[in-house]
Coordinates of C-alpha atoms in Angstrom, one line a residue:
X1 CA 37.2 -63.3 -57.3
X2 CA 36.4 -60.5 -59.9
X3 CA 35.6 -57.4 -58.5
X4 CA 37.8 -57.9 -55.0
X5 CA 41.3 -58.7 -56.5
X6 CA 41.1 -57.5 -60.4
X7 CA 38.6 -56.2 -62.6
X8 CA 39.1 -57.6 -65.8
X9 CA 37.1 -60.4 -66.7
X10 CA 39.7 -62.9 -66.7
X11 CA 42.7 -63.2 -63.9
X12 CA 45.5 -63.4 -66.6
X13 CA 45.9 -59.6 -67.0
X14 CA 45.9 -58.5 -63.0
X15 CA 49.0 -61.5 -63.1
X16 CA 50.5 -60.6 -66.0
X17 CA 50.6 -56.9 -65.5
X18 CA 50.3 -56.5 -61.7
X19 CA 51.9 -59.6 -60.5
X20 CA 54.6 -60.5 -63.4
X21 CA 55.7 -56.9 -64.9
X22 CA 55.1 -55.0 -61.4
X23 CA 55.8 -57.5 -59.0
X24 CA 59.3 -57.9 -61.0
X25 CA 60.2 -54.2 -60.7
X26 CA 58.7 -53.9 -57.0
X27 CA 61.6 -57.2 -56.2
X28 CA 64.4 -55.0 -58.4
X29 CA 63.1 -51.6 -56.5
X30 CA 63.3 -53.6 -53.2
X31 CA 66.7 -55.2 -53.6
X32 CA 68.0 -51.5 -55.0
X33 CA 67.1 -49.8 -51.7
X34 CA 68.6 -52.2 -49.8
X35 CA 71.6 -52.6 -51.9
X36 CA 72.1 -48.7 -51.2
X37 CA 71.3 -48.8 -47.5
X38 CA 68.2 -46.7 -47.9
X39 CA 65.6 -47.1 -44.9
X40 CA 63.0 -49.5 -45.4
X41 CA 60.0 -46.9 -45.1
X42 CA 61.4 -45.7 -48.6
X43 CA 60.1 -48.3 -50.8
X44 CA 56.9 -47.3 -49.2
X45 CA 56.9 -44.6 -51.7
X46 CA 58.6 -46.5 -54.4
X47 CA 55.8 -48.8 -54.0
X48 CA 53.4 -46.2 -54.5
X49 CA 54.6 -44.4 -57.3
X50 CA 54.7 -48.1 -59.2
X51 CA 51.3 -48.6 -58.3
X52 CA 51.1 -45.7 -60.6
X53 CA 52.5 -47.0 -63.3
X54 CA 50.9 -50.6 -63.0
X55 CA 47.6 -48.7 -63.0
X56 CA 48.2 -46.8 -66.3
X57 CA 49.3 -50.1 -68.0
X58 CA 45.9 -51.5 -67.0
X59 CA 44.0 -48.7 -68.3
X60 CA 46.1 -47.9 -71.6
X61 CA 46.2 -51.7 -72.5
X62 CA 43.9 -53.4 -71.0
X63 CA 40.8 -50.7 -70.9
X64 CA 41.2 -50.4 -66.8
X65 CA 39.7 -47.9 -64.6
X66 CA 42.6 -45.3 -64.4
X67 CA 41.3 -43.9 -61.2
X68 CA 39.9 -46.7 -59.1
X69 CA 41.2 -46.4 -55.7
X70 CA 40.3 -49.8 -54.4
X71 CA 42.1 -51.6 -57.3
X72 CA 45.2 -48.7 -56.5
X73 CA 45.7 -50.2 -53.2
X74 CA 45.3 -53.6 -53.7
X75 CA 48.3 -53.1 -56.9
X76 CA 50.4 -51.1 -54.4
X77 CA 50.0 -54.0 -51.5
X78 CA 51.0 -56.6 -53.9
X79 CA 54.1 -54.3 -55.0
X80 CA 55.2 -53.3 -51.3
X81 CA 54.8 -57.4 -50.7
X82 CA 57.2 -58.0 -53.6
X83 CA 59.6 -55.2 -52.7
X84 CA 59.6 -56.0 -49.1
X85 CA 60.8 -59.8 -50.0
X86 CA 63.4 -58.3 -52.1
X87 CA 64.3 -56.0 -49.6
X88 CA 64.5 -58.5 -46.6
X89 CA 66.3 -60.9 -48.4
X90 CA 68.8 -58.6 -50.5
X91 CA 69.6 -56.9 -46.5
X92 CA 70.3 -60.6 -44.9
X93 CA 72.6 -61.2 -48.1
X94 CA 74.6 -57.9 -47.1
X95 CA 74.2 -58.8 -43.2
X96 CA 76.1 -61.8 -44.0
X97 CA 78.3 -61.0 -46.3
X98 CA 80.4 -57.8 -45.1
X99 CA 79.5 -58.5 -41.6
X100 CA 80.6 -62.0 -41.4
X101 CA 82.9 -61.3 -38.8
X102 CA 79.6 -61.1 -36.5
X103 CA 76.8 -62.4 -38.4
X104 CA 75.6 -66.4 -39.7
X105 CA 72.9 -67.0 -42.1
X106 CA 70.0 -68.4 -40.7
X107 CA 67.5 -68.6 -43.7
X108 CA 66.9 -66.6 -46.8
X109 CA 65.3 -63.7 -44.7
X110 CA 67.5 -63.7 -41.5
X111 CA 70.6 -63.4 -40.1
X112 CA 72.1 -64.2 -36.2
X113 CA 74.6 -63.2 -34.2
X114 CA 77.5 -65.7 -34.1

């Protein structure tokens, strides 16, 4: 798996760094945007300007490459994954709740009409 996913030699960074401490603020960023009724293209960018940051933690701690593009994009998929969860589920917690009137849950990421 080294050399697709991460680079260091070991897993335990690319999840501690890009999974843990990212994928935490990607959730956060995600649930934010929704909270505030921002479109979902925005964490787009959000997602992006993490990846950022994740990529200069890997490179100031962890002697990363601080301008690998292939390694960029795969951090900013996994942080867009993260923020779109938190998005989606943060959104069918608001459809729900101040639109009960209209809407039932129907799982975590969902809501129907009632």
């Amino acid at each position: 798996m080294q050399g697709i996913i991460h680079e260091a030699p070991t897993i335990w960074t690319f999840v501690l760094v890009t999974l843990l401490l990212g994928g935490v603020a990607a959730w956060q960023t995600g649930r934010a945007i929704a909270q505030t009724w921002r479109p979902f293209i925005t964490l787009a960018l959000y997602a992006v300007l993490l990846g950022l940051a994740v990529r200069f933690i890997h490179f100031a701690l962890f002697e990363g490459t601080l301008l690998s593009l292939h390694y960029f994009i795969v951090d900013v998929l996994v942080l867009f994954t993260a923020g779109s969860i938190g998005w989606r589920i943060q959104r069918a917690e608001q459809m729900r709740t101040q639109y009960s009137f209209a809407f039932d849950a129907s799982g975590p990421f969902s809501w129907k009409r009632k």
